[in-house]
PDB file of C-alpha atoms in Angstrom:
ATOM      1  CA  UNK A  29     -31.487  14.457 128.544  1.00 67.00           C
ATOM      2  CA  UNK A  30     -31.026  18.030 127.220  1.00 88.00           C
ATOM      3  CA  UNK A  31     -30.746  19.048 123.587  1.00 87.00           C
ATOM      4  CA  UNK A  32     -29.960  22.316 121.838  1.00 89.00           C
ATOM      5  CA  UNK A  33     -29.406  23.509 118.275  1.00 90.00           C
ATOM      6  CA  UNK A  34     -26.741  25.766 116.798  1.00 89.00           C
ATOM      7  CA  UNK A  35     -26.173  26.962 113.231  1.00 86.00           C
ATOM      8  CA  UNK A  36     -22.713  26.901 111.616  1.00 87.00           C
ATOM      9  CA  UNK A  37     -22.407  29.081 108.497  1.00 83.00           C
ATOM     10  CA  UNK A  38     -19.793  28.193 105.891  1.00 81.00           C
ATOM     11  CA  UNK A  39     -17.297  30.927 105.128  1.00 73.00           C
ATOM     12  CA  UNK A  40     -18.090  30.879 101.388  1.00 65.00           C
ATOM     13  CA  UNK A  41     -21.838  31.200 101.885  1.00 60.00           C
ATOM     14  CA  UNK A  42     -21.729  35.011 101.931  1.00 54.00           C
ATOM     15  CA  UNK A  43     -20.621  35.110  98.299  1.00 52.00           C
ATOM     16  CA  UNK A  44     -23.557  32.876  97.424  1.00 51.00           C
ATOM     17  CA  UNK A  45     -26.095  34.759  99.513  1.00 51.00           C
ATOM     18  CA  UNK A  46     -24.846  38.205  98.478  1.00 57.00           C
ATOM     19  CA  UNK A  47     -26.092  38.546  94.890  1.00 60.00           C
ATOM     20  CA  UNK A  48     -24.016  41.643  94.093  1.00 65.00           C
ATOM     21  CA  UNK A  49     -20.838  39.933  95.275  1.00 63.00           C
ATOM     22  CA  UNK A  50     -21.775  36.836  93.296  1.00 66.00           C
ATOM     23  CA  UNK A  51     -22.269  38.963  90.170  1.00 72.00           C
ATOM     24  CA  UNK A  52     -18.841  40.559  90.639  1.00 74.00           C
ATOM     25  CA  UNK A  53     -17.281  37.118  90.944  1.00 73.00           C
ATOM     26  CA  UNK A  54     -19.072  35.902  87.815  1.00 76.00           C
ATOM     27  CA  UNK A  55     -17.948  39.031  85.930  1.00 81.00           C
ATOM     28  CA  UNK A  56     -14.393  38.373  87.079  1.00 82.00           C
ATOM     29  CA  UNK A  57     -14.589  34.815  85.792  1.00 82.00           C
ATOM     30  CA  UNK A  58     -15.875  36.096  82.436  1.00 85.00           C
ATOM     31  CA  UNK A  59     -12.995  38.580  82.323  1.00 88.00           C
ATOM     32  CA  UNK A  60     -10.550  35.786  83.093  1.00 88.00           C
ATOM     33  CA  UNK A  61     -12.023  33.668  80.306  1.00 89.00           C
ATOM     34  CA  UNK A  62     -11.767  36.537  77.802  1.00 90.00           C
ATOM     35  CA  UNK A  63      -8.067  37.076  78.569  1.00 92.00           C
ATOM     36  CA  UNK A  64      -7.478  33.319  78.458  1.00 91.00           C
ATOM     37  CA  UNK A  65      -9.076  33.087  75.005  1.00 92.00           C
ATOM     38  CA  UNK A  66      -6.962  35.988  73.717  1.00 91.00           C
ATOM     39  CA  UNK A  67      -3.758  34.277  74.860  1.00 93.00           C
ATOM     40  CA  UNK A  68      -4.956  30.996  73.346  1.00 92.00           C
ATOM     41  CA  UNK A  69      -5.617  32.725  70.014  1.00 93.00           C
ATOM     42  CA  UNK A  70      -2.010  33.994  69.952  1.00 92.00           C
ATOM     43  CA  UNK A  71       0.007  30.803  70.555  1.00 92.00           C
ATOM     44  CA  UNK A  72       3.111  32.038  68.739  1.00 92.00           C
ATOM     45  CA  UNK A  73       3.545  35.052  70.983  1.00 93.00           C
ATOM     46  CA  UNK A  74       4.822  35.114  74.546  1.00 94.00           C
ATOM     47  CA  UNK A  75       5.135  37.716  77.267  1.00 95.00           C
ATOM     48  CA  UNK A  76       8.100  39.998  76.683  1.00 94.00           C
ATOM     49  CA  UNK A  77       8.740  43.063  78.786  1.00 93.00           C
ATOM     50  CA  UNK A  78       8.980  46.236  76.736  1.00 95.00           C
ATOM     51  CA  UNK A  79      12.329  48.022  76.837  1.00 95.00           C
ATOM     52  CA  UNK A  80      12.987  51.755  77.100  1.00 96.00           C
ATOM     53  CA  UNK A  81      13.077  52.128  73.318  1.00 95.00           C
ATOM     54  CA  UNK A  82       9.666  50.461  73.019  1.00 95.00           C
ATOM     55  CA  UNK A  83       8.168  52.675  75.698  1.00 95.00           C
ATOM     56  CA  UNK A  84       9.626  55.775  74.026  1.00 96.00           C
ATOM     57  CA  UNK A  85       8.046  54.780  70.704  1.00 94.00           C
ATOM     58  CA  UNK A  86       4.641  54.245  72.336  1.00 93.00           C
ATOM     59  CA  UNK A  87       4.919  57.609  74.067  1.00 94.00           C
ATOM     60  CA  UNK A  88       5.782  59.212  70.730  1.00 94.00           C
ATOM     61  CA  UNK A  89       2.699  57.582  69.176  1.00 91.00           C
ATOM     62  CA  UNK A  90       0.487  58.931  71.955  1.00 89.00           C
ATOM     63  CA  UNK A  91       1.907  62.430  71.516  1.00 92.00           C
ATOM     64  CA  UNK A  92       1.403  62.230  67.744  1.00 90.00           C
ATOM     65  CA  UNK A  93      -2.160  61.129  68.310  1.00 86.00           C
ATOM     66  CA  UNK A  94      -2.747  63.985  70.746  1.00 86.00           C
ATOM     67  CA  UNK A  95      -1.280  66.603  68.380  1.00 88.00           C
ATOM     68  CA  UNK A  96      -3.240  65.266  65.414  1.00 87.00           C
ATOM     69  CA  UNK A  97      -6.533  65.376  67.325  1.00 85.00           C
ATOM     70  CA  UNK A  98      -5.818  68.915  68.516  1.00 86.00           C
ATOM     71  CA  UNK A  99      -5.941  70.112  64.907  1.00 85.00           C
ATOM     72  CA  UNK A 100      -9.306  68.501  64.182  1.00 84.00           C
ATOM     73  CA  UNK A 101     -12.789  69.848  64.551  1.00 86.00           C
ATOM     74  CA  UNK A 102     -14.962  68.317  67.271  1.00 83.00           C
ATOM     75  CA  UNK A 103     -16.866  66.364  64.625  1.00 80.00           C
ATOM     76  CA  UNK A 104     -13.683  64.935  63.118  1.00 80.00           C
ATOM     77  CA  UNK A 105     -12.311  64.064  66.585  1.00 78.00           C
ATOM     78  CA  UNK A 106     -15.463  62.089  67.230  1.00 75.00           C
ATOM     79  CA  UNK A 107     -15.058  60.375  63.878  1.00 69.00           C
ATOM     80  CA  UNK A 108     -11.448  59.506  64.635  1.00 67.00           C
ATOM     81  CA  UNK A 109     -12.477  57.959  67.958  1.00 64.00           C
ATOM     82  CA  UNK A 110     -15.202  55.855  66.342  1.00 54.00           C
ATOM     83  CA  UNK A 111     -12.719  52.976  66.237  1.00 56.00           C
ATOM     84  CA  UNK A 112      -9.686  52.176  68.327  1.00 65.00           C
ATOM     85  CA  UNK A 113      -6.757  53.986  66.711  1.00 68.00           C
ATOM     86  CA  UNK A 114      -4.214  51.251  67.387  1.00 71.00           C
ATOM     87  CA  UNK A 115      -6.606  48.644  66.024  1.00 70.00           C
ATOM     88  CA  UNK A 116      -6.789  50.614  62.787  1.00 68.00           C
ATOM     89  CA  UNK A 117      -3.006  50.659  62.530  1.00 67.00           C
ATOM     90  CA  UNK A 118      -2.993  46.887  62.852  1.00 66.00           C
ATOM     91  CA  UNK A 119      -5.756  46.615  60.241  1.00 66.00           C
ATOM     92  CA  UNK A 120      -5.308  49.400  57.650  1.00 58.00           C
ATOM     93  CA  UNK A 121      -8.409  48.291  55.740  1.00 59.00           C
ATOM     94  CA  UNK A 122     -10.445  50.000  58.474  1.00 50.00           C
ATOM     95  CA  UNK A 123      -9.099  53.358  57.308  1.00 51.00           C
ATOM     96  CA  UNK A 124     -12.111  54.074  55.137  1.00 58.00           C
ATOM     97  CA  UNK A 125     -12.530  57.826  55.542  1.00 67.00           C
ATOM     98  CA  UNK A 126     -10.386  60.897  54.994  1.00 76.00           C
ATOM     99  CA  UNK A 127      -9.692  61.657  58.666  1.00 77.00           C
ATOM    100  CA  UNK A 128      -8.462  58.159  59.400  1.00 76.00           C
ATOM    101  CA  UNK A 129      -6.430  58.077  56.202  1.00 79.00           C
ATOM    102  CA  UNK A 130      -4.757  61.378  57.109  1.00 82.00           C
ATOM    103  CA  UNK A 131      -3.868  60.038  60.511  1.00 82.00           C
ATOM    104  CA  UNK A 132      -2.517  56.844  58.979  1.00 82.00           C
ATOM    105  CA  UNK A 133      -0.381  58.909  56.588  1.00 85.00           C
ATOM    106  CA  UNK A 134       0.926  60.955  59.538  1.00 86.00           C
ATOM    107  CA  UNK A 135       1.921  57.793  61.370  1.00 87.00           C
ATOM    108  CA  UNK A 136       3.716  56.455  58.286  1.00 87.00           C
ATOM    109  CA  UNK A 137       5.783  59.646  58.149  1.00 90.00           C
ATOM    110  CA  UNK A 138       7.073  59.042  61.709  1.00 91.00           C
ATOM    111  CA  UNK A 139       7.227  55.252  62.082  1.00 92.00           C
ATOM    112  CA  UNK A 140       8.052  52.070  60.267  1.00 91.00           C
ATOM    113  CA  UNK A 141       4.577  50.579  60.136  1.00 87.00           C
ATOM    114  CA  UNK A 142       5.696  46.935  60.447  1.00 89.00           C
ATOM    115  CA  UNK A 143       7.794  47.729  63.519  1.00 92.00           C
ATOM    116  CA  UNK A 144       4.948  49.727  65.035  1.00 91.00           C
ATOM    117  CA  UNK A 145       2.448  46.938  64.389  1.00 89.00           C
ATOM    118  CA  UNK A 146       4.733  44.460  66.116  1.00 92.00           C
ATOM    119  CA  UNK A 147       5.176  46.801  69.078  1.00 94.00           C
ATOM    120  CA  UNK A 148       1.428  47.394  69.456  1.00 91.00           C
ATOM    121  CA  UNK A 149       0.720  43.664  69.156  1.00 92.00           C
ATOM    122  CA  UNK A 150       3.297  42.885  71.838  1.00 94.00           C
ATOM    123  CA  UNK A 151       1.936  45.592  74.103  1.00 94.00           C
ATOM    124  CA  UNK A 152      -1.594  44.250  73.691  1.00 91.00           C
ATOM    125  CA  UNK A 153      -0.422  40.714  74.418  1.00 94.00           C
ATOM    126  CA  UNK A 154       1.441  41.873  77.518  1.00 95.00           C
ATOM    127  CA  UNK A 155      -1.633  43.724  78.768  1.00 93.00           C
ATOM    128  CA  UNK A 156      -3.805  40.633  78.342  1.00 94.00           C
ATOM    129  CA  UNK A 157      -1.185  38.403  79.948  1.00 94.00           C
ATOM    130  CA  UNK A 158      -0.782  40.655  83.002  1.00 94.00           C
ATOM    131  CA  UNK A 159      -4.544  41.089  83.312  1.00 92.00           C
ATOM    132  CA  UNK A 160      -4.989  37.318  83.007  1.00 92.00           C
ATOM    133  CA  UNK A 161      -2.571  36.650  85.860  1.00 91.00           C
ATOM    134  CA  UNK A 162      -4.193  39.324  88.057  1.00 89.00           C
ATOM    135  CA  UNK A 163      -7.705  38.079  87.249  1.00 87.00           C
ATOM    136  CA  UNK A 164      -6.704  34.474  87.907  1.00 84.00           C
ATOM    137  CA  UNK A 165      -5.558  35.422  91.403  1.00 82.00           C
ATOM    138  CA  UNK A 166      -8.747  37.380  92.122  1.00 77.00           C
ATOM    139  CA  UNK A 167     -10.907  34.454  91.008  1.00 75.00           C
ATOM    140  CA  UNK A 168      -8.840  32.112  93.185  1.00 73.00           C
ATOM    141  CA  UNK A 169      -9.203  34.436  96.178  1.00 68.00           C
ATOM    142  CA  UNK A 170     -13.000  34.540  95.772  1.00 62.00           C
ATOM    143  CA  UNK A 171     -13.653  30.946  94.751  1.00 56.00           C
ATOM    144  CA  UNK A 172     -17.215  30.325  93.594  1.00 50.00           C
ATOM    145  CA  UNK A 173     -17.189  26.582  94.185  1.00 49.00           C
ATOM    146  CA  UNK A 174     -19.784  25.552  96.726  1.00 49.00           C
ATOM    147  CA  UNK A 175     -17.772  23.383  99.059  1.00 55.00           C
ATOM    148  CA  UNK A 176     -16.568  23.297 102.651  1.00 60.00           C
ATOM    149  CA  UNK A 177     -13.292  25.160 102.994  1.00 69.00           C
ATOM    150  CA  UNK A 178     -10.395  23.760 105.026  1.00 74.00           C
ATOM    151  CA  UNK A 179     -10.767  26.595 107.512  1.00 81.00           C
ATOM    152  CA  UNK A 180     -14.447  25.667 107.947  1.00 84.00           C
ATOM    153  CA  UNK A 181     -13.466  22.116 108.907  1.00 84.00           C
ATOM    154  CA  UNK A 182     -10.871  23.461 111.335  1.00 87.00           C
ATOM    155  CA  UNK A 183     -13.348  25.820 112.989  1.00 88.00           C
ATOM    156  CA  UNK A 184     -16.017  23.098 113.105  1.00 89.00           C
ATOM    157  CA  UNK A 185     -13.656  20.624 114.758  1.00 90.00           C
ATOM    158  CA  UNK A 186     -12.623  23.278 117.274  1.00 91.00           C
ATOM    159  CA  UNK A 187     -16.285  23.985 118.032  1.00 91.00           C
ATOM    160  CA  UNK A 188     -17.030  20.282 118.556  1.00 91.00           C
ATOM    161  CA  UNK A 189     -13.992  19.867 120.840  1.00 93.00           C
ATOM    162  CA  UNK A 190     -15.032  22.904 122.865  1.00 92.00           C
ATOM    163  CA  UNK A 191     -18.608  21.654 123.207  1.00 91.00           C
ATOM    164  CA  UNK A 192     -17.430  18.161 124.156  1.00 92.00           C
ATOM    165  CA  UNK A 193     -15.384  19.616 126.998  1.00 91.00           C
ATOM    166  CA  UNK A 194     -18.584  21.259 128.245  1.00 90.00           C
ATOM    167  CA  UNK A 195     -20.437  17.953 128.155  1.00 90.00           C
ATOM    168  CA  UNK A 196     -22.207  18.319 124.792  1.00 91.00           C
ATOM    169  CA  UNK A 197     -21.946  15.761 121.989  1.00 92.00           C
ATOM    170  CA  UNK A 198     -23.189  15.907 118.385  1.00 92.00           C
ATOM    171  CA  UNK A 199     -26.452  14.040 117.976  1.00 91.00           C
ATOM    172  CA  UNK A 200     -27.318  15.093 114.412  1.00 91.00           C
ATOM    173  CA  UNK A 201     -26.044  17.339 111.597  1.00 91.00           C
ATOM    174  CA  UNK A 202     -28.242  18.653 108.778  1.00 90.00           C
ATOM    175  CA  UNK A 203     -27.230  20.781 105.788  1.00 86.00           C
ATOM    176  CA  UNK A 204     -29.055  24.103 105.346  1.00 84.00           C
ATOM    177  CA  UNK A 205     -29.862  24.875 101.705  1.00 80.00           C
ATOM    178  CA  UNK A 206     -30.569  28.378 100.429  1.00 75.00           C
ATOM    179  CA  UNK A 207     -31.199  29.873  97.027  1.00 70.00           C
ATOM    180  CA  UNK A 208     -31.427  33.077  95.042  1.00 66.00           C
ATOM    181  CA  UNK A 209     -33.546  33.897  92.003  1.00 66.00           C
ATOM    182  CA  UNK A 210     -34.811  36.845  90.035  1.00 63.00           C
ATOM    183  CA  UNK A 211     -36.949  37.263  86.924  1.00 64.00           C
ATOM    184  CA  UNK A 212     -37.087  40.186  84.512  1.00 59.00           C
ATOM    185  CA  UNK A 213     -40.098  39.890  82.206  1.00 58.00           C
ATOM    186  CA  UNK A 214     -38.855  42.660  79.881  1.00 53.00           C
ATOM    187  CA  UNK A 215     -41.122  43.923  77.139  1.00 52.00           C
ATOM    188  CA  UNK A 216     -42.978  42.314  74.262  1.00 47.00           C
ATOM    189  CA  UNK A 217     -40.119  42.638  71.769  1.00 51.00           C
ATOM    190  CA  UNK A 218     -37.078  41.852  73.905  1.00 51.00           C
ATOM    191  CA  UNK A 219     -38.666  39.152  76.011  1.00 54.00           C
ATOM    192  CA  UNK A 220     -37.337  38.500  79.486  1.00 55.00           C
ATOM    193  CA  UNK A 221     -34.783  36.561  81.418  1.00 58.00           C
ATOM    194  CA  UNK A 222     -33.701  35.623  84.863  1.00 60.00           C
ATOM    195  CA  UNK A 223     -31.372  33.626  87.016  1.00 59.00           C
ATOM    196  CA  UNK A 224     -31.569  31.152  89.840  1.00 64.00           C
ATOM    197  CA  UNK A 225     -29.134  29.080  91.852  1.00 63.00           C
ATOM    198  CA  UNK A 226     -28.981  27.101  95.064  1.00 68.00           C
ATOM    199  CA  UNK A 227     -26.180  26.734  97.580  1.00 70.00           C
ATOM    200  CA  UNK A 228     -25.375  25.213 100.960  1.00 74.00           C
ATOM    201  CA  UNK A 229     -25.319  28.065 103.443  1.00 79.00           C
ATOM    202  CA  UNK A 230     -24.221  26.015 106.420  1.00 84.00           C
ATOM    203  CA  UNK A 231     -25.204  23.198 108.748  1.00 88.00           C
ATOM    204  CA  UNK A 232     -27.557  22.808 111.688  1.00 91.00           C
ATOM    205  CA  UNK A 233     -26.038  20.927 114.628  1.00 92.00           C
ATOM    206  CA  UNK A 234     -28.232  19.195 117.192  1.00 91.00           C
ATOM    207  CA  UNK A 235     -26.335  18.792 120.459  1.00 92.00           C
ATOM    208  CA  UNK A 236     -27.073  16.372 123.252  1.00 92.00           C
ATOM    209  CA  UNK A 237     -25.905  17.005 126.811  1.00 88.00           C
ATOM    210  CA  UNK A 238     -24.407  13.917 128.434  1.00 76.00           C
TER     211      UNK A 238
END
C-alpha cells in the first residue's frame, strides 16, 4: 500500500500570513468603524446629493479661503491652518484669535452663516456616507474571518475527484496552524506593546493508493 502527502493552502491564509496585508485590512476595518460611528451620531441626517447651487457655494468658499490666505503672512497662514477652517465655521467659539476672527467676519460678509453651516454639515455627512460604503466593500472583498471559503471547498472537492480517478483516496486530513507575533519593548517611560494571532493556513492530506 502506497501513501503520499500533499498540502492544500486556504485562499484566505495569505492575508493572515502577510502581516502588512493584515495591518492594511485592520486599518480598513477601523476606518469603516469610524465612518459608521459618525453616521450613527447623526441619525437625523441622511445622504442627499448636492446640487449645482451647493457646489457653487462650496467653490466660492474655497476661493474666499484662498484669497484670504494669500493676504496673510506665513506665520498667520500657519495659525489659520492650526484648526480645520470649516470646523471653525460650524463651531464659532473656536475663533479665539484675531486671524480666525477676521476670516470669520469675511465669511459672514459673503454668506448666510446658517445656510453655510447646513451645507458644510451635509457635505461632511455625504463624504462619510460615501466613504463608509466604499470601505464596507473593501472590507468585504478582503474578509478577515478565518474560515474556509466556498471556492476552497470547490477546489478541494475537485482535487479529491481528480486524485480518486488516479487511484488515490483520502486516508487522513489534518489542519495546519500558523501564527504571527511581534513585541516592541519601547523605552522606560512609554513601555512596550505587541501583537499575536493564530490562523489556519491550510490542511495536510494523507493519500492512500488503492
